[in-house]
Each structure stands twice: as structure tokens, then as C-alpha cells.
GROMACS .gro file of C-alpha atoms in nm:
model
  446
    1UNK     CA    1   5.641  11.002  10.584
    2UNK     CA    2   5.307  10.852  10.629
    3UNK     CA    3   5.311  10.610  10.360
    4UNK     CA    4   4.904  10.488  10.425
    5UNK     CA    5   4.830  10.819  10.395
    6UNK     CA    6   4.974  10.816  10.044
    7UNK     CA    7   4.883  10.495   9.926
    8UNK     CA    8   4.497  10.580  10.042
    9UNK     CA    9   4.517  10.852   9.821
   10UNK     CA   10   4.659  10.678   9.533
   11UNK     CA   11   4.363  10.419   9.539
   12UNK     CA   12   4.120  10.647   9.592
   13UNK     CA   13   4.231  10.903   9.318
   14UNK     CA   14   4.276  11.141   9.511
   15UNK     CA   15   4.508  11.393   9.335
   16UNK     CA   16   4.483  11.693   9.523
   17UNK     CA   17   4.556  11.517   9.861
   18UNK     CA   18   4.810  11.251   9.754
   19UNK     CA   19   5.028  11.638   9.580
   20UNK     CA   20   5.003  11.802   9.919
   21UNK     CA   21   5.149  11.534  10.083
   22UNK     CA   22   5.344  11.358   9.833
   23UNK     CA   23   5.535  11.729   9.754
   24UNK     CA   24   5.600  11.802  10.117
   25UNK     CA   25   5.889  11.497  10.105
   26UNK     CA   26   6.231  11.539  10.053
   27UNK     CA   27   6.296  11.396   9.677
   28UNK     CA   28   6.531  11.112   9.857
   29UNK     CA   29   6.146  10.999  10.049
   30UNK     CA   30   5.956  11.040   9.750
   31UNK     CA   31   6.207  10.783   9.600
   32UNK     CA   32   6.196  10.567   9.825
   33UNK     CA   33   5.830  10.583   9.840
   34UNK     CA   34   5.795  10.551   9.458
   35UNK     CA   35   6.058  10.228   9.450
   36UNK     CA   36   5.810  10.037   9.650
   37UNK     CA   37   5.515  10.086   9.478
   38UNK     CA   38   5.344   9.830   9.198
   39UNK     CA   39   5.307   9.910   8.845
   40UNK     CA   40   4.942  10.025   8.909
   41UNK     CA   41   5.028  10.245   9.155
   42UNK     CA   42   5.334  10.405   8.987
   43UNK     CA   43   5.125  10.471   8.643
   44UNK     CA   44   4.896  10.663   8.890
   45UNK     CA   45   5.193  10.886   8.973
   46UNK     CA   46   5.297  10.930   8.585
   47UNK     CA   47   4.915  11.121   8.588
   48UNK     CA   48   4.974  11.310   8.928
   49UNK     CA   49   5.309  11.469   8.868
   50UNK     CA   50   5.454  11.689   8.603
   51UNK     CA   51   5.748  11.573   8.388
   52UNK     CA   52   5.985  11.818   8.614
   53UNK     CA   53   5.852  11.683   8.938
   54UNK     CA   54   5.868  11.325   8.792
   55UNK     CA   55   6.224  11.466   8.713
   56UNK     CA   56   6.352  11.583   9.122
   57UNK     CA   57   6.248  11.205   9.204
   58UNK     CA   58   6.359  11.008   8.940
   59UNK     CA   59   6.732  11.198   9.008
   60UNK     CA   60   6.714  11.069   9.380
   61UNK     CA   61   6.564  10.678   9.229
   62UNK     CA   62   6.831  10.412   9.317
   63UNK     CA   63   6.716  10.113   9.117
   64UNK     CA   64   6.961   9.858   8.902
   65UNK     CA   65   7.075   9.979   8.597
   66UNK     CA   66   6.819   9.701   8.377
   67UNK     CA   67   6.511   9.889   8.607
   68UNK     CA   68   6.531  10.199   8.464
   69UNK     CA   69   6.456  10.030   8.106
   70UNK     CA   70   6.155   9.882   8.270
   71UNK     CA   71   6.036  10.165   8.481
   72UNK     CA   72   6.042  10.430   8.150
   73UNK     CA   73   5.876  10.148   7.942
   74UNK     CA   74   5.561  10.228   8.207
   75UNK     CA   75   5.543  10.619   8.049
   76UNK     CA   76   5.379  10.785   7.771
   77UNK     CA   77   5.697  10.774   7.543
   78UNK     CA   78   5.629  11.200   7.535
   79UNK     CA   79   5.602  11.207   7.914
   80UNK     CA   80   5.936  11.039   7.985
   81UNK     CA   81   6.151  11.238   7.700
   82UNK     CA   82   6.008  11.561   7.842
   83UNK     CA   83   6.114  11.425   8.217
   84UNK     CA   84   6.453  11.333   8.098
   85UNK     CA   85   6.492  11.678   7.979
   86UNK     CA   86   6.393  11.798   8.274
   87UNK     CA   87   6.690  11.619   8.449
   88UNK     CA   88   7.011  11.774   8.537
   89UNK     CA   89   7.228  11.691   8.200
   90UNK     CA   90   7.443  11.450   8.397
   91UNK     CA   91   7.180  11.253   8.583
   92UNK     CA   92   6.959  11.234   8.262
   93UNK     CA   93   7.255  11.109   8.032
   94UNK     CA   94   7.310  10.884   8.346
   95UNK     CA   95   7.013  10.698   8.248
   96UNK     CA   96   7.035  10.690   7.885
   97UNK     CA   97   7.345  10.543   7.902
   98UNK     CA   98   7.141  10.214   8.033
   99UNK     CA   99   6.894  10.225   7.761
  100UNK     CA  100   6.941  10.072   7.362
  101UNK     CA  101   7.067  10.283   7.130
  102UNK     CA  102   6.734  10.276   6.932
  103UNK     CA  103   6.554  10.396   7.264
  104UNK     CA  104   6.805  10.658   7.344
  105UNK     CA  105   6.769  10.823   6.994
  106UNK     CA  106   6.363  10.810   7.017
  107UNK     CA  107   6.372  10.986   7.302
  108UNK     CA  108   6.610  11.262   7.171
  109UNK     CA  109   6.419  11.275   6.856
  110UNK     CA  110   6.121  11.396   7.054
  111UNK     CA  111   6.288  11.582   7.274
  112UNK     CA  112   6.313  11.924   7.355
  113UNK     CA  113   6.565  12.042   7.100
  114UNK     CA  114   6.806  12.269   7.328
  115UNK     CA  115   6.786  11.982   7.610
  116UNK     CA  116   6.860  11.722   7.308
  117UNK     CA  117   7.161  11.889   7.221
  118UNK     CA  118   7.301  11.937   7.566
  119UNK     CA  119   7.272  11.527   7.599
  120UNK     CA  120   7.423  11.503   7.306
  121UNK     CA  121   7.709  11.684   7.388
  122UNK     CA  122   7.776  11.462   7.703
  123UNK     CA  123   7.707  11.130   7.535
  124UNK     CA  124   7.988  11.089   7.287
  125UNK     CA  125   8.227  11.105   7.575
  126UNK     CA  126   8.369  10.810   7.673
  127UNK     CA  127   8.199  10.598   7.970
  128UNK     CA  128   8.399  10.602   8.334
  129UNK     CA  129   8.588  10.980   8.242
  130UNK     CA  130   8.535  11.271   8.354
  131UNK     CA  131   8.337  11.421   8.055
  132UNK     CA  132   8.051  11.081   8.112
  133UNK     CA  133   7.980  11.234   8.487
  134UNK     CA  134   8.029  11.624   8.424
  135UNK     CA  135   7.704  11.850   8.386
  136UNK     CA  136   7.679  12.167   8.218
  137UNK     CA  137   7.449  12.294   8.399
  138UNK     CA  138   7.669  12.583   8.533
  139UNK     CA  139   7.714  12.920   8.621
  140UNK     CA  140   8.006  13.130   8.442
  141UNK     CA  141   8.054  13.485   8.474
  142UNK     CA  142   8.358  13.714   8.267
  143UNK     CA  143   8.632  13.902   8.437
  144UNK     CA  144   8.554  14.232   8.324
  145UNK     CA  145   8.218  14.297   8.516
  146UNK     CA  146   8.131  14.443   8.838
  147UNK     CA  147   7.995  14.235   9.139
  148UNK     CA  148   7.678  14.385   9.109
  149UNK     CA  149   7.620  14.247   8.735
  150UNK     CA  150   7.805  13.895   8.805
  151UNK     CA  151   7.470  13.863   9.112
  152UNK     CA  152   7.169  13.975   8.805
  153UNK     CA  153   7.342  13.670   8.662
  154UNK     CA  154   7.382  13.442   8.943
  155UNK     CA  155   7.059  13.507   9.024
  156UNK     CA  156   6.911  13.441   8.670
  157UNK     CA  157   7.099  13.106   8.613
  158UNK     CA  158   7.067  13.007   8.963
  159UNK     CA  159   6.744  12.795   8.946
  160UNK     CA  160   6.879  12.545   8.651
  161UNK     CA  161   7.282  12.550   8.780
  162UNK     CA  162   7.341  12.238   8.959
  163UNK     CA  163   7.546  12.422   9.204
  164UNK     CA  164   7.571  12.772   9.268
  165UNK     CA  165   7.858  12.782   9.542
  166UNK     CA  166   8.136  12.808   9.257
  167UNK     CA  167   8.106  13.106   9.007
  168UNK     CA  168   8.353  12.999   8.691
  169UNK     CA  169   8.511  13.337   8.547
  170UNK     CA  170   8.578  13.281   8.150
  171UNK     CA  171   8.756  13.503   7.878
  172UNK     CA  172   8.581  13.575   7.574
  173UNK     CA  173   8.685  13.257   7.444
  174UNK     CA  174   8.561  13.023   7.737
  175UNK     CA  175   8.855  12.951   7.825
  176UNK     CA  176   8.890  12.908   8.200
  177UNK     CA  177   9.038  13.227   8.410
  178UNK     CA  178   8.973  13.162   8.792
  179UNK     CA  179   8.731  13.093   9.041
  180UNK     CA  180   8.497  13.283   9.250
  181UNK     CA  181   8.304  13.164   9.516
  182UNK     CA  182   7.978  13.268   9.666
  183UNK     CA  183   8.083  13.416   9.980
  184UNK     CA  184   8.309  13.613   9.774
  185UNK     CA  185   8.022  13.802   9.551
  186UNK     CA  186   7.833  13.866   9.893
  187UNK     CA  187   8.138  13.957  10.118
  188UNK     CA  188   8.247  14.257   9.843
  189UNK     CA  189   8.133  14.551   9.709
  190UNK     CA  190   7.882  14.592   9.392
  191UNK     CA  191   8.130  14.797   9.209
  192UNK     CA  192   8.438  14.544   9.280
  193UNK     CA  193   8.549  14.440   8.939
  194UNK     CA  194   8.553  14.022   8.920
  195UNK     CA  195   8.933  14.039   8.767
  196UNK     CA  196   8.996  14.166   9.131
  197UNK     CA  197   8.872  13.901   9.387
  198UNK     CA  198   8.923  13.574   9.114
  199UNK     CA  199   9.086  13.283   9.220
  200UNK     CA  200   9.364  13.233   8.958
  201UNK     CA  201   9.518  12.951   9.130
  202UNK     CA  202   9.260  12.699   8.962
  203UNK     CA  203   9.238  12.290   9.033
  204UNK     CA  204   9.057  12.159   8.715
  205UNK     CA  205   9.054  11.794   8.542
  206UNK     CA  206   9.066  11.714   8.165
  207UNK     CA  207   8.794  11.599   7.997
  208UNK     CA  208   8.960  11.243   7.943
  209UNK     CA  209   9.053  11.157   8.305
  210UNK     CA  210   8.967  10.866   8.467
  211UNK     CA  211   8.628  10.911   8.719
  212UNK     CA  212   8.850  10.772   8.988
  213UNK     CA  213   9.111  11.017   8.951
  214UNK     CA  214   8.851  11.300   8.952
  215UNK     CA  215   8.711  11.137   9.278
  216UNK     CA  216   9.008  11.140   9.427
  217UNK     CA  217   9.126  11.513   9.332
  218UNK     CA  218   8.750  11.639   9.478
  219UNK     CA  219   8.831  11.424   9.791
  220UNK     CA  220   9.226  11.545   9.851
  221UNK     CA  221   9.112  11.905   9.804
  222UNK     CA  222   8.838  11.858  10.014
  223UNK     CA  223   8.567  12.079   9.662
  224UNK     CA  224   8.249  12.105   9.623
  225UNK     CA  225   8.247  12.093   9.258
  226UNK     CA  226   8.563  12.033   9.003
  227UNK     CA  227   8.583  12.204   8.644
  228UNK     CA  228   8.618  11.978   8.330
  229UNK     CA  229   8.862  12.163   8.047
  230UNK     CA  230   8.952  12.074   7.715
  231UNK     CA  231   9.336  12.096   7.596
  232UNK     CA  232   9.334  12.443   7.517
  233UNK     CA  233   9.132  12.497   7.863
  234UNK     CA  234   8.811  12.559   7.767
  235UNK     CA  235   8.532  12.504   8.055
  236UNK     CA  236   8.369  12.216   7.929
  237UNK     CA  237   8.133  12.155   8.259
  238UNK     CA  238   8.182  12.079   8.619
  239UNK     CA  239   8.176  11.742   8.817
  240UNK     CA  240   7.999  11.822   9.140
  241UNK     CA  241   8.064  11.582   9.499
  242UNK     CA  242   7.758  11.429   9.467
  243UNK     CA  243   7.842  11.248   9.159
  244UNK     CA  244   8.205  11.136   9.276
  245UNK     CA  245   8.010  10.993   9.590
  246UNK     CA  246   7.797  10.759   9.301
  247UNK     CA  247   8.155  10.701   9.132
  248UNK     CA  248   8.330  10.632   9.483
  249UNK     CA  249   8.037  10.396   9.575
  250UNK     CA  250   8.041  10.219   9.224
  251UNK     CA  251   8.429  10.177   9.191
  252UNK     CA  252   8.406  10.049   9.538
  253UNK     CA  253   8.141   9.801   9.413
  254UNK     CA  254   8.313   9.753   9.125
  255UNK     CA  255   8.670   9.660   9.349
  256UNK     CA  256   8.502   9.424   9.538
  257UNK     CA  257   8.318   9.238   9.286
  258UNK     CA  258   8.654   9.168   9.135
  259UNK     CA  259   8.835   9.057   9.483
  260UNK     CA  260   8.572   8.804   9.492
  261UNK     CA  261   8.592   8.704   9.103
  262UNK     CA  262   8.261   8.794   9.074
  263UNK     CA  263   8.111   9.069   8.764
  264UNK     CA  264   7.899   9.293   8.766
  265UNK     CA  265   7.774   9.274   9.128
  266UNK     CA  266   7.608   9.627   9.161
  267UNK     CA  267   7.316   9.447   9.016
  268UNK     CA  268   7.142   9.181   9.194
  269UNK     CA  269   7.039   8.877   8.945
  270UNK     CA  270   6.708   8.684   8.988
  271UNK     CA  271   6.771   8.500   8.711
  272UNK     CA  272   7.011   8.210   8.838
  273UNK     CA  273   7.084   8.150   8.466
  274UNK     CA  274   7.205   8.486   8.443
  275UNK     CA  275   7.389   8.463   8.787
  276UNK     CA  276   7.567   8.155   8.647
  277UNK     CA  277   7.663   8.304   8.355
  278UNK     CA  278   7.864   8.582   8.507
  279UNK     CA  279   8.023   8.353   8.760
  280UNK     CA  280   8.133   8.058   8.537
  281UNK     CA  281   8.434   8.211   8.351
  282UNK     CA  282   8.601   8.258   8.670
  283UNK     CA  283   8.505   7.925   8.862
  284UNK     CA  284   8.666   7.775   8.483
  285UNK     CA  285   8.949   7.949   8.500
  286UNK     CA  286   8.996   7.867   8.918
  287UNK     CA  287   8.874   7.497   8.844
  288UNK     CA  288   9.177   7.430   8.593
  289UNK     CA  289   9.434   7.619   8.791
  290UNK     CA  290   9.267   7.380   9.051
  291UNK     CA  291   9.354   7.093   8.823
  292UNK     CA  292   9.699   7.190   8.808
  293UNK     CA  293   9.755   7.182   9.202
  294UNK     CA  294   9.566   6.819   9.170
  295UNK     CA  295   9.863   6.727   8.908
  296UNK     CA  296  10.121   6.889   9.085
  297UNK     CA  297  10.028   6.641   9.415
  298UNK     CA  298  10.019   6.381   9.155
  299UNK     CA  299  10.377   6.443   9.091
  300UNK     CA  300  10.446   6.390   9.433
  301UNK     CA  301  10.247   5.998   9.470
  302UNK     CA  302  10.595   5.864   9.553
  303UNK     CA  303  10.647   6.087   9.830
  304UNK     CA  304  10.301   6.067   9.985
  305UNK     CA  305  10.321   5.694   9.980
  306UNK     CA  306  10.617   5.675  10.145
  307UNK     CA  307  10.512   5.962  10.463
  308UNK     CA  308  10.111   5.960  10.443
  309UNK     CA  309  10.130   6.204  10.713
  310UNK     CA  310  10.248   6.450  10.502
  311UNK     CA  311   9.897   6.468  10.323
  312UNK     CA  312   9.755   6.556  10.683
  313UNK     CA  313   9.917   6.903  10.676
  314UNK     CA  314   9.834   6.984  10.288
  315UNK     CA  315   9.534   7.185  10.379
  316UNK     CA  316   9.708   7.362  10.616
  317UNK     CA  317  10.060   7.509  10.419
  318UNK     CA  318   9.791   7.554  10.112
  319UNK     CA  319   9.546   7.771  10.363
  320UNK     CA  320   9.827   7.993  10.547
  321UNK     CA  321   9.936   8.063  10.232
  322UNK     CA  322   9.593   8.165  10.086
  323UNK     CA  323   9.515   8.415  10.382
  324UNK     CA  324   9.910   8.554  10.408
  325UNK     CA  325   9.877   8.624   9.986
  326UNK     CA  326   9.505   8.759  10.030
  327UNK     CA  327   9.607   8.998  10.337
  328UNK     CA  328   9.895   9.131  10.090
  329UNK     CA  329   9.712   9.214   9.810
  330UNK     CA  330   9.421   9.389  10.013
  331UNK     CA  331   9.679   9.622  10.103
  332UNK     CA  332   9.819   9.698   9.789
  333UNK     CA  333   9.474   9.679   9.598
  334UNK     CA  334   9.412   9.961   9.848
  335UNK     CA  335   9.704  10.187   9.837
  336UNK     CA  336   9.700  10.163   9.444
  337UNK     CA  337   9.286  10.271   9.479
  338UNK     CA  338   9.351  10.565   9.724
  339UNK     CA  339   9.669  10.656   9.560
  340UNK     CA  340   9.902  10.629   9.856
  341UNK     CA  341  10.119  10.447   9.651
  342UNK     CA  342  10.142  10.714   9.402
  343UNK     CA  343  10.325  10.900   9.723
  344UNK     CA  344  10.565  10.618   9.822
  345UNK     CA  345  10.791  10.414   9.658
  346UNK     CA  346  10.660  10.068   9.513
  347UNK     CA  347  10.990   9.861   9.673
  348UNK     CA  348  10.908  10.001   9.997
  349UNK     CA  349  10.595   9.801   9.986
  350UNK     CA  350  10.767   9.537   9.844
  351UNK     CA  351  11.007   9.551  10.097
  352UNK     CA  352  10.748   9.609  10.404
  353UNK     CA  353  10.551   9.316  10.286
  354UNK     CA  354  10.868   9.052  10.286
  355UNK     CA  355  10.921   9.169  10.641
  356UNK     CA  356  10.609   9.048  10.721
  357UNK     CA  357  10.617   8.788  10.536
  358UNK     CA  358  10.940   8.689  10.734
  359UNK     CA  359  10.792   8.770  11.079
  360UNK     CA  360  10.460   8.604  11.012
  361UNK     CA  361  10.616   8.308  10.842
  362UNK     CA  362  10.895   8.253  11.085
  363UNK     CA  363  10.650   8.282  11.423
  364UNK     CA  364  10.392   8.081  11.246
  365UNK     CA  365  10.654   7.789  11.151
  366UNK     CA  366  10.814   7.785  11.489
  367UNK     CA  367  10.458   7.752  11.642
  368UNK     CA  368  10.364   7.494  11.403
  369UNK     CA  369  10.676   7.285  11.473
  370UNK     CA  370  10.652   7.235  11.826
  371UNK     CA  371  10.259   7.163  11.807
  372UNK     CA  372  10.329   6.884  11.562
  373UNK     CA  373  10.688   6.755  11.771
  374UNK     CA  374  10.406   6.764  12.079
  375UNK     CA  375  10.116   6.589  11.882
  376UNK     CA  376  10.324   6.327  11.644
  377UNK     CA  377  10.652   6.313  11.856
  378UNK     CA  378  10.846   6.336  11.542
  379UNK     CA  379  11.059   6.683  11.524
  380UNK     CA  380  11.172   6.627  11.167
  381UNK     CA  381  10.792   6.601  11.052
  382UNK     CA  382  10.731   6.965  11.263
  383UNK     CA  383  11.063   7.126  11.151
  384UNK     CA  384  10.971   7.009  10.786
  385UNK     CA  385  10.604   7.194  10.819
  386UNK     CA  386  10.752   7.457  11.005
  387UNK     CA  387  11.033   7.544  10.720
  388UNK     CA  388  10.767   7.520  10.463
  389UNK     CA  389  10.526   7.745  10.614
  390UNK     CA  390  10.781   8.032  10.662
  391UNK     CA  391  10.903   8.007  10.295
  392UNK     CA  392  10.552   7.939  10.207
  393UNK     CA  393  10.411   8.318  10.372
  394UNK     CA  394  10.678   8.500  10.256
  395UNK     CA  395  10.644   8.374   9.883
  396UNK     CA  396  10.285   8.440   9.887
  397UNK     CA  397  10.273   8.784  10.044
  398UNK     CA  398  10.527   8.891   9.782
  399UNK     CA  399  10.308   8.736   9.507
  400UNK     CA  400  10.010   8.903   9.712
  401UNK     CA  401  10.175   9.258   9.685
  402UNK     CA  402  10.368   9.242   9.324
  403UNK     CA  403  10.091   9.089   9.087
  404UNK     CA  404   9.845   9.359   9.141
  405UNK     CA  405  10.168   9.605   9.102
  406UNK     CA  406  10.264   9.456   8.814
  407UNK     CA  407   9.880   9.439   8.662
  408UNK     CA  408   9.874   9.826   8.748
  409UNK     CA  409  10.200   9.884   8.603
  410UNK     CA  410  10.045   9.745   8.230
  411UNK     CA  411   9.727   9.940   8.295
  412UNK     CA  412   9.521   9.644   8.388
  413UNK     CA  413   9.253   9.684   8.692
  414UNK     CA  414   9.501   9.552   8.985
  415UNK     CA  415   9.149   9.436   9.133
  416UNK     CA  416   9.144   9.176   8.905
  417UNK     CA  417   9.395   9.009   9.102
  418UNK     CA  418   9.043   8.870   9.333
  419UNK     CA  419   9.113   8.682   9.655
  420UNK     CA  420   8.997   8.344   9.496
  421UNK     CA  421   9.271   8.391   9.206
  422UNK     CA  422   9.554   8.483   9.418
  423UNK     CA  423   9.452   8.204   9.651
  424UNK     CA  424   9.448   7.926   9.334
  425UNK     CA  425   9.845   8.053   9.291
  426UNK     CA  426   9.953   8.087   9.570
  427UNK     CA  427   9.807   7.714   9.619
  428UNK     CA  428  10.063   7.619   9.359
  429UNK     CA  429  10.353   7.752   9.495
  430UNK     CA  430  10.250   7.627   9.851
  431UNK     CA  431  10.241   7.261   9.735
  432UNK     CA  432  10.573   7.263   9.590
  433UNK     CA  433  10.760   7.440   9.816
  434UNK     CA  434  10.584   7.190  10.069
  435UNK     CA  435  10.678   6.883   9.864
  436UNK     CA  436  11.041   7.007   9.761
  437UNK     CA  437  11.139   7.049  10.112
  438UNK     CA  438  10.934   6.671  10.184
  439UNK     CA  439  11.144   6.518   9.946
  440UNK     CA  440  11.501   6.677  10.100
  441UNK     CA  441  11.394   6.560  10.412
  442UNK     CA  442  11.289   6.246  10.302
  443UNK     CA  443  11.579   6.015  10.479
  444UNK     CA  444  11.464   6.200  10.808
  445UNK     CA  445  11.107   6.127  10.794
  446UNK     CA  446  11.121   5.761  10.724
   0.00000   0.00000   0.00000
């Protein structure tokens, strides 16, 4: 891509040359291209491309969700509603589904009216299922034609289908009969009837089901594209791979925002006001569960005053416990998100992760002891540390594994048991378990 090339053109107007070049990218390049330009330069474009070119790029235009407010603000208000129509139905509800109501019914209102009612159709569905991310734009054929008439139709709805590799076969009522694929309509005869090479054996979703479950049903069966039916199995539209990528890549972002008790991190915040105000509930919440493993060492004044040494190895039980409890929950976090859980039984990860615990916890404690019997000469001090710290990882890598089990089990997000969080509790537990076994071997220590 020679971008001078194309910038030269934009400043000097030139239409003709910047088209020729600009056209010969692939849409992800013209994107890219377009993403770095300044307003002047982009309002340029807006006068050099149609609505249904502007349409191919702005499909392929990764921006954050507030810049696509900002970047159709730049438009004639006619030129934008007749690119969003343009749009494959998914990709163009996509970005109404960022704009304000008021907006999003403006642009309808002047909208083409067949393209208005398609978005319409997708928009009442309920955000993160598989109705939000399904397009229409489809090709269905009926059982009781030849081969020959199911390719005059492939080859008529070819150029608006989002995908042409599945062929959806539908009784007279839309409901959903089988699939046929492409290589099947070339591979046979014209005069093969459809009813004798479908697929009955048909994978679909509801419209209802979770994105994430759809992603992972298009990744286990390894499709292309996945049909979206109604109760009584109507074909509603399809979900092609491309979109469960953006769902994959989002729930991903989505996952790890929450492990590190931060929202809403697929968009990057210049505003540190605005960064602040997404990060503050959490740091609240964390600072007064911090407060209670203050008071909780306040309890324990007596004890402390007595052995100060014991204060020297609070850090460390409090830490051990923090990684052991984080390491845990990454795991089940994980198997819950893939669904490998779904395929094994919960107490065997229950049961796995006290082994560990166990192991970890006991080699860890019988390390500890005989650094601090080498460093402090005092083998009740090290056997004390050493006792804590194995009752101390196996707690927290049970509380690692069973609170996002538990949060899954009452249909919360298990993510939002984040690293910091599980950390703060297991903190908690840490301390008094440390403490309790101080104050039973108190008489030793003294």
C-alpha cells in the first residue's frame, strides 16, 4: 500500500487517481488506511466513494465503540443512512447498536425502506444472543427443485448473501429442512432433485442463545456458518465464523477485563476522569475488604507484640496464598469459558485442585521451614510458617476453584471472580489461619 501515494492524491483532489489506487486494496488496507487519516482528509473520502464502497470499508473499520458516533457525525446524515444500508444486516445493526436511540431512528427514518425493515428485524433482539450477531443476508433454496434451478438462484442471490458456501433448504413454511453445500450443487447432476442430496442431519442454534455458546458450537464443529431458528424452527438467519471470531475476541476482552477488576476495557479511555470512574467501584470494594484484613491483624496486637517476628512473614503466607488462589481460578475461569467442564464432573476439579493444593502447600511449607530454622535458628518459628502455608494453599486453591463454580452455578459471569478479588479473600483467610496457628504455638515461640 503506498500510503504517500494516496495521501498526495487526497490533497491534491485528485479523484480519479486516489479511486484507482485506493480500490485496488483489500477492504482490511483501506481500513487501516482510512483509521489514520484526519477529519479533513476523511471528509475528502465521504466525496470520493459511493455509500456501498464507503460500506466494504467501514465493515473491515476497527475503531472503539464511542468512534463510530464521531466518525458518522463527519457524513451528510443521507450519505451515512444510505452506507449503513449498504452494510451486511449484521455489521450495520453492529453499529447502530453504539449510536442513541434518537440517532438510530433518524437514520432508519431516511433509510431505504426494505434495508430499514431488515435492521429492524435484528434490533429488537436482545444484545450478546444469537439473534444480535445473525444476518439475513442468506441464501435458501426448497426441496422440491432440481439442481439446475437451486444454481439460477444461487447465482441471483449470490452477490448480497454473506456467504454462499451453505445453501439452507426450507419447506413452504420456512421452516428449516437440511443443508446443502456448494460442492454438493456442483459435484451433481442438473436434474438431481435437492430432497435427494440434503443434509437432514442439521446443527442449528436458537435465536435466544448465548453468543458464547454459538461460538463455541461453530468452533467444536469446526462450520463455516451456523443457522439461527425460532421454536417452531423457522430459519431466522445465519451466524457466519467471522462474527464468532469478533464475539471470541470480545468475550475474551471482556474475561480479562474482569480477572483484573477492571470494565469495559475493549475501549481505551483518554479521559482519566472517565478511566477513574470505571475503576473506583472495584478499588472501593478491594480497599474495605482491605480494611477488614487491617482489623483482622488488629485482632491479633497481643500476639504480634509478644513474637514481632511473626509480622516479618505476613507478606509472605498473604502472597502464596494470593498466587496459589489466582492459579486456581484461571483454570476453572477457563474450563467453564471453553466448556470442558460441561464434559467433566465439577468435584473432579474440586478434587484435582485440593491435590494440588496439598502437594504445593506441603513442598512449599517444608521448604519454608528449613529456610527460616537455617536463617532464625528457631524450628518452632519455621514449622509454624511452614504449617500455615500448607493449610494456607490448599484453602485458597479450593476458594480459587469453587467461587467461580459456585458464581456459574447462579448464572453470574464466573469472571467476575478477578484476580485482585480472589486475592483480597484469600488475604483474609491467610491471616487467620496464620495467626490461629501463632497463637497455638504461642508457648513454643516465646
Amino acid at each position: 500500500m503506498n500510503k504517500d501515494l494516496l495521501i498526495d492524491s487526497l490533497k491534491n483532489e485528485d479523484i480519479e487517481g486516489f479511486r484507482a489506487e485506493f480500490l485496488e486494496l483489500h477492504p482490511y488496507d483501506q481500513a487501516s488506511f482510512f483509521k489514520e487519516l484526519d477529519e479533513e482528509h476523511r471528509e475528502k473520502i465521504y466525496h470520493y466513494l459511493s455509500p456501498e464502497e464507503m460500506a466494504t470499508l467501514f465493515e473491515n473499520l476497527e475503531i472503539d465503540d464511542d468512534e463510530y458516533k464521531d466518525v458518522l457525525a463527519e457524513m451528510n446524515p443521507n450519505y451515512a443512512a444510505d452506507m449503513i444500508s449498504k452494510m451486511y444486516v449484521d455489521d450495520a445493526v453492529d453499529v447502530l447498536n453504539e449510536l442513541e436511540k434518537d440517532q438510530v431512528v433518524s437514520y432508519l427514518t431516511i433509510m431505504d425502506e426494505e434495508a430499514a425493515q431488515e435492521i429492524k428485524d435484528l434490533l429488537h433482539y436482545e444484545e450478546y444472543t444469537a439473534g444480535s450477531i445473525m444476518t439475513t443476508d442468506f441464501v435458501s433454496i426448497s426441496a422440491n427443485q432440481t439442481v439446475r434451478s437451486a444454481m439460477y438462484i444461487l447465482k441471483n442471490e449470490a452477490p448480497k448473501a454473506e456467504t454462499i458456501y451453505y445453501i439452507y433448504v426450507l419447506d413452504e413454511q420456512k421452516r428449516l429442512l437440511g443443508v446443502i453445500s456448494l460442492r454438493d450443487l456442483i459435484v451433481n447432476d442438473d436434474d438431481t432433485m435437492i430432497a435427494d442430496i440434503t443434509n437432514d442431519r442439521i446443527v442449528s442454534v436458537s435465536v435466544g442463545d448465548d453468543q458464547e455458546e454459538v461460538a463455541r458450537k461453530i468452533k467444536d464443529y469446526n462450520f463455516l456458518a451456523l443457522p439461527v431458528v425460532d421454536f417452531q424452527n423457522h430459519l431466522l438467519g445465519i451466524i457466519t465464523v467471522d462474527d464468532v471470531m469478533d464475539v471470541m475476541e470480545e468475550e475474551a476482552s471482556d474475561d480479562y477485563s474482569k480477572l483484573a477488576a477492571v470494565s469495559d476495557m475493549d475501549t481505551i479511555d483518554r479521559n482519566p476522569i472517565s478511566a477513574a470512574r470505571k475503576r473506583l467501584p472495584w478499588l472501593i470494594i478491594l480497599l474495605f475488604l482491605g480494611m477488614m484484613t487491617a482489623s483482622l491483624i488488629g485482632r491479633f496486637e497481643e500476639t504480634l507484640n509478644k513474637v514481632a517476628i511473626l509480622a516479618v512473614f505476613i507478606p509472605l503466607i498473604a502472597g502464596m496464598a494470593g498466587n496459589t488462589g489466582t492459579q486456581a481460578l484461571a483454570v476453572a475461569v477457563r474450563g467453564i469459558a471453553t466448556g470442558d467442564l460441561e464434559k467433566e464432573s465439577k468435584w473432579k476439579l474440586i478434587i484435582r485442585e485440593a491435590g494440588t493444593g496439598l502437594i504445593t502447600g506441603a513442598i512449599c511449607g517444608v521448604l519454608v521451614a528449613m529456610i527460616i530454622f537455617i536463617w532464625k535458628g528457631n524450628i518452632f518459628l519455621g514449622i509454624l510458617v511452614g504449617i500455615s502455608i500448607l493449610c494456607t494453599l490448599i484453602v485458597a486453591t479450593l476458594a480459587g476453584a469453587l467461587i467461580p463454580l459456585i458464581m456459574h452455578k447462579f448464572k453470574i459471569d464466573p469472571a467476575v471472580a478477578s484476580g485482585p478479588f480472589i486475592t483480597t479473600i484469600n488475604d483474609l483467610i491467610s491471616i487467620l489461619i496464620y495467626f490461629g496457628m501463632a497463637t497455638l504455638f504461642m508457648s513454643y515461640l516465646l
